[in-house]
Every structure is written in C-alpha cells, then in structure tokens.
PDB file of C-alpha atoms in Angstrom:
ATOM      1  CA  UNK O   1     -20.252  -1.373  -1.212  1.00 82.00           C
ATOM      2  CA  UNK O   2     -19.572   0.543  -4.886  1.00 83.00           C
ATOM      3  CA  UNK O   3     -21.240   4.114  -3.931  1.00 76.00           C
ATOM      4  CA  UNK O   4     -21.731   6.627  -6.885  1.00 75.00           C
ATOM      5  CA  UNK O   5     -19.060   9.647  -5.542  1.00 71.00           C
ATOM      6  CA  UNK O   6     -21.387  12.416  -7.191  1.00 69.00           C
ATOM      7  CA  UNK O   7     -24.741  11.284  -6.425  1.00 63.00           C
ATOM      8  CA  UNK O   8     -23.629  10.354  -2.564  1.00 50.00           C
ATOM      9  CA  UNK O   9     -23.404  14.398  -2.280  1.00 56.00           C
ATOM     10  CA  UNK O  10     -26.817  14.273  -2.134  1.00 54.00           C
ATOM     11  CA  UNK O  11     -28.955  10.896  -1.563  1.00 57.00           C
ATOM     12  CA  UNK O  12     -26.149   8.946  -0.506  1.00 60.00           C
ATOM     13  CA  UNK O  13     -26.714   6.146  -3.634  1.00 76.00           C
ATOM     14  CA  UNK O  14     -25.353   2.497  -3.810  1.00 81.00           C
ATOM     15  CA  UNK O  15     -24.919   1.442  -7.027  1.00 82.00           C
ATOM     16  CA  UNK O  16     -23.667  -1.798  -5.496  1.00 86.00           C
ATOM     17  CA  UNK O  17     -23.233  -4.329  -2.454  1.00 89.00           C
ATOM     18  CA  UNK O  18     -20.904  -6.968  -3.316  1.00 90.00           C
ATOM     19  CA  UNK O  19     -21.667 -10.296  -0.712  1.00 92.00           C
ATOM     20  CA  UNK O  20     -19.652 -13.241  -0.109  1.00 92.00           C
ATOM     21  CA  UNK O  21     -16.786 -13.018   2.412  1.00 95.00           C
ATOM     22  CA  UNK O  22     -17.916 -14.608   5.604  1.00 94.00           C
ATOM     23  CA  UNK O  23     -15.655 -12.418   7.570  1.00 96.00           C
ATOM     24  CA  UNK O  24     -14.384  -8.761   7.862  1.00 95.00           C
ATOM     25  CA  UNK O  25     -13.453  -7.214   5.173  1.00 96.00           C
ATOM     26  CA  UNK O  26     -10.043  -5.490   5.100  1.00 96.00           C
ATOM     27  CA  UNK O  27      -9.222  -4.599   2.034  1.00 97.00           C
ATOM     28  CA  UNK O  28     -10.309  -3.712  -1.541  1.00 97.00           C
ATOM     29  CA  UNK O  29      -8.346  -2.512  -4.476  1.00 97.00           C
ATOM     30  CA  UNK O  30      -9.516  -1.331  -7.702  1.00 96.00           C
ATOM     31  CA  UNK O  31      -7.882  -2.361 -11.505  1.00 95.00           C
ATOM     32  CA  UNK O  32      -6.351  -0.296 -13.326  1.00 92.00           C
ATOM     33  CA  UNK O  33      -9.284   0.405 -15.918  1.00 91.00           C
ATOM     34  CA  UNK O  34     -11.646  -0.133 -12.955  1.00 93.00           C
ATOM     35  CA  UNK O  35     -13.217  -2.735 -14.092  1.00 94.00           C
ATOM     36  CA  UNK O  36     -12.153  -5.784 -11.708  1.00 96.00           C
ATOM     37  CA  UNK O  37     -12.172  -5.137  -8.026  1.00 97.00           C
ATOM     38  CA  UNK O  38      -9.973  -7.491  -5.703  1.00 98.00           C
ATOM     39  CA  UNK O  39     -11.343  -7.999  -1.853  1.00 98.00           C
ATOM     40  CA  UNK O  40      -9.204  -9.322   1.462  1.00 97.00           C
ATOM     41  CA  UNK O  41     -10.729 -10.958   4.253  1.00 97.00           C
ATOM     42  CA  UNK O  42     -10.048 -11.919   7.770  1.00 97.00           C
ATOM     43  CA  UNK O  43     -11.650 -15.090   6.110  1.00 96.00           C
ATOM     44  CA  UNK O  44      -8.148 -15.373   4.959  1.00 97.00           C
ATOM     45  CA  UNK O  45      -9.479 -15.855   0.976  1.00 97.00           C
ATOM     46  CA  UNK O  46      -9.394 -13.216  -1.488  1.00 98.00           C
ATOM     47  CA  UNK O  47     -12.334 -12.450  -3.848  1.00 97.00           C
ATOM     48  CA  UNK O  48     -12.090 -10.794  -7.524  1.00 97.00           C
ATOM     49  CA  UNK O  49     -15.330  -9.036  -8.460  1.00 96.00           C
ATOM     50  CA  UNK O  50     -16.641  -7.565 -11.560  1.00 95.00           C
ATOM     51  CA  UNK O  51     -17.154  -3.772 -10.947  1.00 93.00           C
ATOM     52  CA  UNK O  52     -19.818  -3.068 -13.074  1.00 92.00           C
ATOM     53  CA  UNK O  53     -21.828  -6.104 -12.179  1.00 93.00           C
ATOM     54  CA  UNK O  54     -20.781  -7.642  -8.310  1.00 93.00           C
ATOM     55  CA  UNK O  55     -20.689 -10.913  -9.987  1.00 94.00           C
ATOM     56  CA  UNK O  56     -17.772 -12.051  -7.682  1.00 96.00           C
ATOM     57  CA  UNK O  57     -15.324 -14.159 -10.935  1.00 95.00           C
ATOM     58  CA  UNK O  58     -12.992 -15.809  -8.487  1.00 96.00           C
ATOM     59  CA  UNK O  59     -13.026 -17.117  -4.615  1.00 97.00           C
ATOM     60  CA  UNK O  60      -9.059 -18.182  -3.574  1.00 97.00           C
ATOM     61  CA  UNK O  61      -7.753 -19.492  -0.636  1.00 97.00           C
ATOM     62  CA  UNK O  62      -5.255 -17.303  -0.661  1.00 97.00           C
ATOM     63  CA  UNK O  63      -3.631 -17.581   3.054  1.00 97.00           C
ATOM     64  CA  UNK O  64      -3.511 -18.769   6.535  1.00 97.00           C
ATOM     65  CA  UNK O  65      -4.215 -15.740   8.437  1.00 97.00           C
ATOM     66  CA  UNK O  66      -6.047 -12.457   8.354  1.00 97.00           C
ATOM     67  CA  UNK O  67      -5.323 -11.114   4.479  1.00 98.00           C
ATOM     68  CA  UNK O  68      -4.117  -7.530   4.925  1.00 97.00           C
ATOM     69  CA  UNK O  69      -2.975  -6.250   1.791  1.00 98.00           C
ATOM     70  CA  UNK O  70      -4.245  -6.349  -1.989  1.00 98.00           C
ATOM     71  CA  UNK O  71      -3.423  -4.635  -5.284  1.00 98.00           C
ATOM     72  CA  UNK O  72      -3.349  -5.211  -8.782  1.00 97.00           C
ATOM     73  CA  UNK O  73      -0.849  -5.116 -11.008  1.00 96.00           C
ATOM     74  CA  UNK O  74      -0.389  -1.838 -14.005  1.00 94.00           C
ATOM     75  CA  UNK O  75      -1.664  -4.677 -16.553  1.00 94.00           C
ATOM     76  CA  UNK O  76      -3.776  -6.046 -14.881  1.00 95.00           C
ATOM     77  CA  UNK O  77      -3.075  -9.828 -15.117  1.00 95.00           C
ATOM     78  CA  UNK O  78      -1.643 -10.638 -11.572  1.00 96.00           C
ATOM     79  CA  UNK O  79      -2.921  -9.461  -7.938  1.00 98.00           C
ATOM     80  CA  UNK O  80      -0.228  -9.413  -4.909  1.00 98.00           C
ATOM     81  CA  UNK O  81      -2.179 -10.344  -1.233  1.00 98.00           C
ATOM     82  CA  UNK O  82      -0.178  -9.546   2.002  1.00 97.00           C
ATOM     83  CA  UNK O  83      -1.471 -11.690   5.315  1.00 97.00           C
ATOM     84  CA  UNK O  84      -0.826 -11.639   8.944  1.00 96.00           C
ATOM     85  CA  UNK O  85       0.790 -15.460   8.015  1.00 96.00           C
ATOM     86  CA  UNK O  86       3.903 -13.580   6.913  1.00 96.00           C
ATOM     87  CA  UNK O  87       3.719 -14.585   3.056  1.00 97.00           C
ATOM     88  CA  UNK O  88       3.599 -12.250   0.514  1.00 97.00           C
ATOM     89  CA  UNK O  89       1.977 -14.118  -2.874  1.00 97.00           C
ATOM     90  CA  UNK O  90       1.022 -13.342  -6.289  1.00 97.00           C
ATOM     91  CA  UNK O  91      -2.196 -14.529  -8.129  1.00 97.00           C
ATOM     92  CA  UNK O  92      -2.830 -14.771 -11.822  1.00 96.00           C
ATOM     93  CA  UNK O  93      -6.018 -12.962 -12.633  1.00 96.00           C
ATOM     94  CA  UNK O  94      -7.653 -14.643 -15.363  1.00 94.00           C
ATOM     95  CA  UNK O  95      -6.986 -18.260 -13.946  1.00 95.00           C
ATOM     96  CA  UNK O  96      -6.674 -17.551  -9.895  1.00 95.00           C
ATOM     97  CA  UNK O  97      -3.832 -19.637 -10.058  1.00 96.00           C
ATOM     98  CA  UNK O  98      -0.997 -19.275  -7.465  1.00 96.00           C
ATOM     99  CA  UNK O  99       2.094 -17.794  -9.464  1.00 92.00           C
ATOM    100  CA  UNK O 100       4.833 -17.208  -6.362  1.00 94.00           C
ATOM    101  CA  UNK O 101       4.940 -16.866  -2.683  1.00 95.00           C
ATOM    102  CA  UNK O 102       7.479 -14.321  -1.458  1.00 94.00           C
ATOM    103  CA  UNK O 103       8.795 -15.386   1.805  1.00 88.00           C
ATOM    104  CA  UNK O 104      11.427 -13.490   4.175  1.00 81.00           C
ATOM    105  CA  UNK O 105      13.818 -15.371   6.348  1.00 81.00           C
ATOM    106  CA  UNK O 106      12.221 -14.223   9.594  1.00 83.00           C
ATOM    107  CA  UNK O 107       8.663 -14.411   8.454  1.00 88.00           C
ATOM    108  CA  UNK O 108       7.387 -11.575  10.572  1.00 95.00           C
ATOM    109  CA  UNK O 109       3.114 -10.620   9.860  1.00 96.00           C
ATOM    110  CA  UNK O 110       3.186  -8.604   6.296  1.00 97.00           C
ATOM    111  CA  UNK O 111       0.777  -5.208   7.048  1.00 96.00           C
ATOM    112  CA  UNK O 112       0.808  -3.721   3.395  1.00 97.00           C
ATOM    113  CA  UNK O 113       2.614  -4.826   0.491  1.00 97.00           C
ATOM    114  CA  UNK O 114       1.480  -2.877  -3.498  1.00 97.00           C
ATOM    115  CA  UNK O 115       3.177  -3.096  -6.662  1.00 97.00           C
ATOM    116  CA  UNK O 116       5.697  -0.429  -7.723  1.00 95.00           C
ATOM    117  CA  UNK O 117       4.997   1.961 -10.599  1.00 92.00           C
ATOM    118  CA  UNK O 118       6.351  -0.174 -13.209  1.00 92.00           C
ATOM    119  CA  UNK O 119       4.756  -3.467 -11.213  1.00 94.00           C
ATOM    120  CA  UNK O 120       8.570  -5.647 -11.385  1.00 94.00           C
ATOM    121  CA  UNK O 121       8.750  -5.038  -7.893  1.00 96.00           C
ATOM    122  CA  UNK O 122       7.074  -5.335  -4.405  1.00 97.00           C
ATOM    123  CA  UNK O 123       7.261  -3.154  -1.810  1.00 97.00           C
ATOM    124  CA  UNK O 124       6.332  -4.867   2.096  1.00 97.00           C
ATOM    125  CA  UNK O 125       5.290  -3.419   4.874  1.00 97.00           C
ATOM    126  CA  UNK O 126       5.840  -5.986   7.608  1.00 97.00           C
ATOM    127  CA  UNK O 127       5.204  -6.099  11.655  1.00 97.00           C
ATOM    128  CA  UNK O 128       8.906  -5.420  12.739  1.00 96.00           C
ATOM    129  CA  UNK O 129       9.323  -1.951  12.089  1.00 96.00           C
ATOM    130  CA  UNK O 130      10.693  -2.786   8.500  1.00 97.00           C
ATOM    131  CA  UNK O 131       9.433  -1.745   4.600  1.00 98.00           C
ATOM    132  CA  UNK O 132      11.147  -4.454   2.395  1.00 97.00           C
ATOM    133  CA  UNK O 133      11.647  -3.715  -1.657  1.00 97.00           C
ATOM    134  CA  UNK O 134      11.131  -7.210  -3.339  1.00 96.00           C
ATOM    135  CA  UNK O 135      12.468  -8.071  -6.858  1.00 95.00           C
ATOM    136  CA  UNK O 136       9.723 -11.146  -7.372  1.00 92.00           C
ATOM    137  CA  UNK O 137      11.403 -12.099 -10.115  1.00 86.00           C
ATOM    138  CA  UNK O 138       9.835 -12.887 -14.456  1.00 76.00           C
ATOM    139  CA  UNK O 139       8.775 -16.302 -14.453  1.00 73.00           C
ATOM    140  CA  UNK O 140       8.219 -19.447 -12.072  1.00 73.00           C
ATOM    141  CA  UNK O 141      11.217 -20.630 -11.546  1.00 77.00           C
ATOM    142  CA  UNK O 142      12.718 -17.319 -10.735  1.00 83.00           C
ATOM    143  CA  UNK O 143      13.601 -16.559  -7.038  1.00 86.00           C
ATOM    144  CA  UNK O 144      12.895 -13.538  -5.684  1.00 91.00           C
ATOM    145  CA  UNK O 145      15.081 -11.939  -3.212  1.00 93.00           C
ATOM    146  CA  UNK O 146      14.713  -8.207  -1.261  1.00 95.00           C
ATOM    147  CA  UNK O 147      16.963  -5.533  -2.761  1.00 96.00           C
ATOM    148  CA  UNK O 148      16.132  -2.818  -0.589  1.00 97.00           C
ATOM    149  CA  UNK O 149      15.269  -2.582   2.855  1.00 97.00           C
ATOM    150  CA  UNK O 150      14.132   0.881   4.734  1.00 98.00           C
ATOM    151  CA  UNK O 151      13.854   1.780   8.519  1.00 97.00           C
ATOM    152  CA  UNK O 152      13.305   4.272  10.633  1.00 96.00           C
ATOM    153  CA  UNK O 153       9.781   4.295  11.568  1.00 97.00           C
ATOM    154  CA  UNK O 154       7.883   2.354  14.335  1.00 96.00           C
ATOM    155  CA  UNK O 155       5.341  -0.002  13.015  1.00 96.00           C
ATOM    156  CA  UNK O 156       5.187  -3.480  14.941  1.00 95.00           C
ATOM    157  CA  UNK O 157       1.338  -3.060  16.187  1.00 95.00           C
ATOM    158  CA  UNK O 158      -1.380  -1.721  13.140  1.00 95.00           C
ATOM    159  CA  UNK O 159      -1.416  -2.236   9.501  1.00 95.00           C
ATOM    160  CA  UNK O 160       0.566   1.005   8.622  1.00 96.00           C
ATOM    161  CA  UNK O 161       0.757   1.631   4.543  1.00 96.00           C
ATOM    162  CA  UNK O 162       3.195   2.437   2.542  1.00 97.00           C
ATOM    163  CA  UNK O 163       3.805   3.935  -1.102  1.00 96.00           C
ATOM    164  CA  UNK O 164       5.855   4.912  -3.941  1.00 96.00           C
ATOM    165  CA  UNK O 165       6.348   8.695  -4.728  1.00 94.00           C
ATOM    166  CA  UNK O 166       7.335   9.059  -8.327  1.00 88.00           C
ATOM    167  CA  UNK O 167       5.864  12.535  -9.569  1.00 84.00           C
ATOM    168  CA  UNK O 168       9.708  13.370  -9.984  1.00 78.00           C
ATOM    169  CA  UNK O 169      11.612  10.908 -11.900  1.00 74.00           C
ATOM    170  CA  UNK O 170      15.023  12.082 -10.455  1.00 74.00           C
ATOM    171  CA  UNK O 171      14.124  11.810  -7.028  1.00 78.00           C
ATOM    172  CA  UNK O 172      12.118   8.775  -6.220  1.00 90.00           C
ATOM    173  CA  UNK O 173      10.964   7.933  -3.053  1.00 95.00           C
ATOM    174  CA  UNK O 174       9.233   5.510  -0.601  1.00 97.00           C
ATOM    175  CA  UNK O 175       6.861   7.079   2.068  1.00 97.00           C
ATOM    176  CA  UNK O 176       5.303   5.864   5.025  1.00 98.00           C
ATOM    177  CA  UNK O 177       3.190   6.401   8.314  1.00 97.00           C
ATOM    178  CA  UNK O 178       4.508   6.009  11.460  1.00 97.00           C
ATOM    179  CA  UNK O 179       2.965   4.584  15.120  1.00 97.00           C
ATOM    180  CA  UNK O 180       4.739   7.339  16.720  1.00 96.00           C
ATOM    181  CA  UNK O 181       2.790  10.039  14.206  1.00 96.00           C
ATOM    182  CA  UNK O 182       5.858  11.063  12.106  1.00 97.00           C
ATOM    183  CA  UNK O 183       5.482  10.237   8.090  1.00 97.00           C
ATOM    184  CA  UNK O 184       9.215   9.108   7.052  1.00 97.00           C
ATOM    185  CA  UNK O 185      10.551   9.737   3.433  1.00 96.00           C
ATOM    186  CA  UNK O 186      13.225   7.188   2.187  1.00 97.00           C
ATOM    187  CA  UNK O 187      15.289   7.838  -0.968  1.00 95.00           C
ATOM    188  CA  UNK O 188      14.675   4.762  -2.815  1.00 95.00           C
ATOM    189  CA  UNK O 189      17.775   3.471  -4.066  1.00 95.00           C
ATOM    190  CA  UNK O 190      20.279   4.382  -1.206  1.00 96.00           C
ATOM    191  CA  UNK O 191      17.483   3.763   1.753  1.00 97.00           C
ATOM    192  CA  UNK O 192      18.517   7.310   3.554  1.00 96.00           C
ATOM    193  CA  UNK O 193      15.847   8.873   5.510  1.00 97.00           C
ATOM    194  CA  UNK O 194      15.050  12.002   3.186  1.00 94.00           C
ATOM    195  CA  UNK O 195      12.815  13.713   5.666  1.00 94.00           C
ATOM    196  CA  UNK O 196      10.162  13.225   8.415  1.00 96.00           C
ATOM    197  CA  UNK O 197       6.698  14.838   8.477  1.00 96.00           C
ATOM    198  CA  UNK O 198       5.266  16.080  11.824  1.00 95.00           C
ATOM    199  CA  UNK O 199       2.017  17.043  12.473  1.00 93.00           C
ATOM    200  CA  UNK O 200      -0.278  14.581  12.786  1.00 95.00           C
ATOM    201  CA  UNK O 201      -1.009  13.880  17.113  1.00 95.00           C
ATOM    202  CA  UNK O 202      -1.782   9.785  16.673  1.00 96.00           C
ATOM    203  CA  UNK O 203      -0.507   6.936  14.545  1.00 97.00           C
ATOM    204  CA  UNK O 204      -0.804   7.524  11.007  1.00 97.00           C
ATOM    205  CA  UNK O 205      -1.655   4.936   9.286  1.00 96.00           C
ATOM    206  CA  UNK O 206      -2.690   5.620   5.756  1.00 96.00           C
ATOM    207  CA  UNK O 207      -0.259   7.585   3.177  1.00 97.00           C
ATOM    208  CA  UNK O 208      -0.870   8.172  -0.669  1.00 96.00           C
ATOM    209  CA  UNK O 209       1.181   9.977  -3.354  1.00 95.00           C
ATOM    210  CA  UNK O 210       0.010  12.239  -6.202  1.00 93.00           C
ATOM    211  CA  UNK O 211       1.379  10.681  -9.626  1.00 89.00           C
ATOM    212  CA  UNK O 212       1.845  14.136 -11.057  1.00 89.00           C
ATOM    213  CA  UNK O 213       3.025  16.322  -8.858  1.00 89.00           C
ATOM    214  CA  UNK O 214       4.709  15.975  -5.469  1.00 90.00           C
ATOM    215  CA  UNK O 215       2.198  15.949  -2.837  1.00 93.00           C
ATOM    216  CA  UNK O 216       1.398  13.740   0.130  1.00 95.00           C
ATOM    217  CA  UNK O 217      -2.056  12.759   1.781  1.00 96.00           C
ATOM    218  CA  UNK O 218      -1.768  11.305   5.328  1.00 96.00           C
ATOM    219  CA  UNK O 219      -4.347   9.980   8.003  1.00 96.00           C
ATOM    220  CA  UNK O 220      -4.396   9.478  11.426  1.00 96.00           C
ATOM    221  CA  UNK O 221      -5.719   7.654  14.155  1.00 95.00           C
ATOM    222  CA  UNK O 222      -8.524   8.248  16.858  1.00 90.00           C
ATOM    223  CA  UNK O 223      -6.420  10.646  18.909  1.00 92.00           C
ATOM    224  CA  UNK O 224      -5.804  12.708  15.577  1.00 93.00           C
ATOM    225  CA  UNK O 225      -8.702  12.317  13.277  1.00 91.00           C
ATOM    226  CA  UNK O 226      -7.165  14.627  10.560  1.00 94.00           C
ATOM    227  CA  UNK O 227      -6.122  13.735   6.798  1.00 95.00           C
ATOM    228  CA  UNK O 228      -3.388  16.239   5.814  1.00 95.00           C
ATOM    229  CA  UNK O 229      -1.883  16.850   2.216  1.00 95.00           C
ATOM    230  CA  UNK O 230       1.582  18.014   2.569  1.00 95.00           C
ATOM    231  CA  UNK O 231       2.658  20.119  -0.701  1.00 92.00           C
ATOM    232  CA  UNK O 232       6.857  20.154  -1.352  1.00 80.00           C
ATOM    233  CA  UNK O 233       7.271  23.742  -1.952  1.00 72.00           C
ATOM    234  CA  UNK O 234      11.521  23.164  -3.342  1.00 57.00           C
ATOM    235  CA  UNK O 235      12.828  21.659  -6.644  1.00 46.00           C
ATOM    236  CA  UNK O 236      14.246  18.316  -5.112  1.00 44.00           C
ATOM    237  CA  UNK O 237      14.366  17.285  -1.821  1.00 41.00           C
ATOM    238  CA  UNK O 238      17.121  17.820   1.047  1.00 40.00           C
ATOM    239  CA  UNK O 239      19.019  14.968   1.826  1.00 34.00           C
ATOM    240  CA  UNK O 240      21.007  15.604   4.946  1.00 35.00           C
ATOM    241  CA  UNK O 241      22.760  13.494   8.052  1.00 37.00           C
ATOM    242  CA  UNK O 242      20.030  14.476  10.611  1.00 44.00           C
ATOM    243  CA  UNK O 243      16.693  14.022   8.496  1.00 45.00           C
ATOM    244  CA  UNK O 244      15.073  17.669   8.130  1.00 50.00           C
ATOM    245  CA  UNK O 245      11.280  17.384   9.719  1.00 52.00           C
ATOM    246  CA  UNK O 246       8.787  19.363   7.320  1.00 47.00           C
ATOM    247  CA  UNK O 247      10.966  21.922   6.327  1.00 45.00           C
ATOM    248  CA  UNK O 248      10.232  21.793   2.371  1.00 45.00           C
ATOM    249  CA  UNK O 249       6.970  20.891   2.816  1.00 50.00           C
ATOM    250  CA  UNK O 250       3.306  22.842   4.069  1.00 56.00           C
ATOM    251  CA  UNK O 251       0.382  21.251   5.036  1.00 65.00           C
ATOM    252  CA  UNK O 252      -3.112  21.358   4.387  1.00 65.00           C
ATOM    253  CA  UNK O 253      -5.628  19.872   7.364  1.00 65.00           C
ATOM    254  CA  UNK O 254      -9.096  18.508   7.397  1.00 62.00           C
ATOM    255  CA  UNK O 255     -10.585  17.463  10.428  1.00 61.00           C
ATOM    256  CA  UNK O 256     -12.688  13.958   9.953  1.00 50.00           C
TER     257      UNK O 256
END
C-alpha cells in the first residue's frame, strides 16, 4: 500500500494498493527518483511496480526461498534480492534479466543485503552472526569475491539490517542491530568495532543512517517497542581496543 504521508495525518488516504504476490510480503524498496518500486515475497519472486500507477512492469522468479532483502541501485538500472536460499543476485531493471548470483562458500540464509553509496559494492547481512562487503564485480564474466567481513554482533535468528554511514567522508562506517539489543559500529576498511550503542531492551532489528549528517535511527523488538536516533556529539569517532558503548553519542526515544 502507497499512503499519501501528509494527508494520512488526517483521513488516513491510500493513494494505492499494489496486488499480485500470492504470499507475504517482506520487503519493498523505493528507486532512486521514486518512480519504480521493487517488492520481496515469501512467494520467493520479486515484483517491480510503477509508483505512480501500481501497474506491476516485471514478475521474476528470483529465488528458492523466502526473499528477504531488496534495493535498487543509485542509477537505477539493476536491483540486488537477498533470500533465506543463501544467494545474493542482481537483476537488470529494464529487461528482468538475471545479471550475477553472489554466492559465499558456506551458503548460510542472507537476512539483508543493499547497495553501497556508490552501488560497486554489496554489503550482506547473513544468518551466522556475519555482515559480508561484496565487490560483485563490472560485467558478466567478472567474479565477485568478499573484501570485507565484520563481526561482533549476534544475528543467527531474525532478519537484522544493516547500513552504510557516510555523512563523514573520512570516517566511514558500517552499522548494525544486534539480537542481544546493542547497535555495533564497524570502521569500514579495517573491520574494528568503532563503538556499541546501548539502550534499546530487545533485539533491534532495523538501523538507518542520515546522508548528511551523522545520526543513527534504531528499532526494536516487542520487548522494546522504541525507535531511537542517536546524534554523535564529537568530530570523528573513537576508535579504541575495548569498543566505547555510547559515549560520543545521545539519544533521542519514541515509544511505538
């Protein structure tokens, strides 16, 4: 369902219901100019949509398992899915044509995978407690292998997102919800746990980044039932041997 975000306020309008999926729905992602959406099912296809109309453009069979993960990439012309069938693929848009499957030597279920900023990489969430950054590689016949991979937190049970934070050039990071309510900050080219985030009382499995200036939203599970926005209130971040837990950052709570 596409609801208008200023009219909901009051009447609670939908502009539209898109139909098709014969399953759950489990996750949507918009284009970058917002006009294409991309849909994953536990129908284990993934649907793109036209956002202004809910014409659905193209149905692919994209997996084997529950799809858990979609996004588009900065231009637009190729979607990455994630599934529960460990494979991690990437889909022109214009065609729906299979471009490259991404697959890890142990295979384990793929919770969340997105395009980075500058969309030549992958970053993967997967089901044994890992975040994996792929280089996919330009072109077909191009392998792609991980370059980076970050621990730390506990994820082997829920669909636990991660995501790039880039509002400082100089100090780039990867962030991520943990099962054991902790967000974890990775530096993203030497994989050292910057920090950890504690407040939240339940898993927390949702995390976004501001693009522009460096702040963190986080949400919890049933036990916690809180978004927070965490605010870094230092130039740069701390990097030292036993991670610092919310000591540069404060924290902003509303109760869902």
């Amino acid at each position: 369902m596409i609801w208008d975000p200023h009219a909901a306020e009051i009447a609670g309008e939908t502009l539209l219901v898109l139909r098709g999926h014969i399953n759950h729905i489990f996750c949507v992602a918009y284009s970058r100019h917002s006009n294409l959406i991309v849909s994953g099912s536990f129908d284990e296809s993934i649907r793109i949509w036209d956002a202004r109309t809910g014409v659905c453009h193209k149905v692919i069979a994209a997996h084997t398992d529950p799809v858990s993960a979609v996004a588009f990439s900065k231009d637009n012309t190729t979607i990455v899915s994630a599934s529960y069938d460990g494979l991690i693929r990437l889909w022109d848009v214009q065609s729906g044509n299979l471009y490259k499957t991404l697959v890890g030597d142990e295979n384990p279920p793929v919770s969340h995978a997105r395009f980075s900023p500058n969309s030549l990489y992958i970053l993967a969430a997967t089901l044994d407690g890992a975040i994996r950054l792929w280089d996919f590689g330009l072109g077909y016949n191009t392998p792609a292998r991980v370059v980076k991979t970050y621990r730390g937190h506990e994820n082997r049970r829920f669909c636990i997102v991660a995501a790039f934070a880039d509002a400082n050039p100089r100090a780039q990071a990867v962030v991520s919800g943990s099962e054991d309510g902790e967000i974890v900050v990775w530096d993203v080219q030497s994989r050292k746990v910057l920090q950890k985030l504690v407040g939240h009382g339940d898993c927390v499995l949702s995390v976004d980044c501001h693009p522009m200036v460096p702040a963190i939203a986080s949400g919890a599970m049933e036990k916690d039932k809180t978004v927070k926005v965490w605010v870094q209130e230092e130039v740069g971040v701390r990097e030292e041997e036993n991670a610092p837990r919310s000591n540069v950052t404060s924290q902003r709570t509303t109760q869902m």
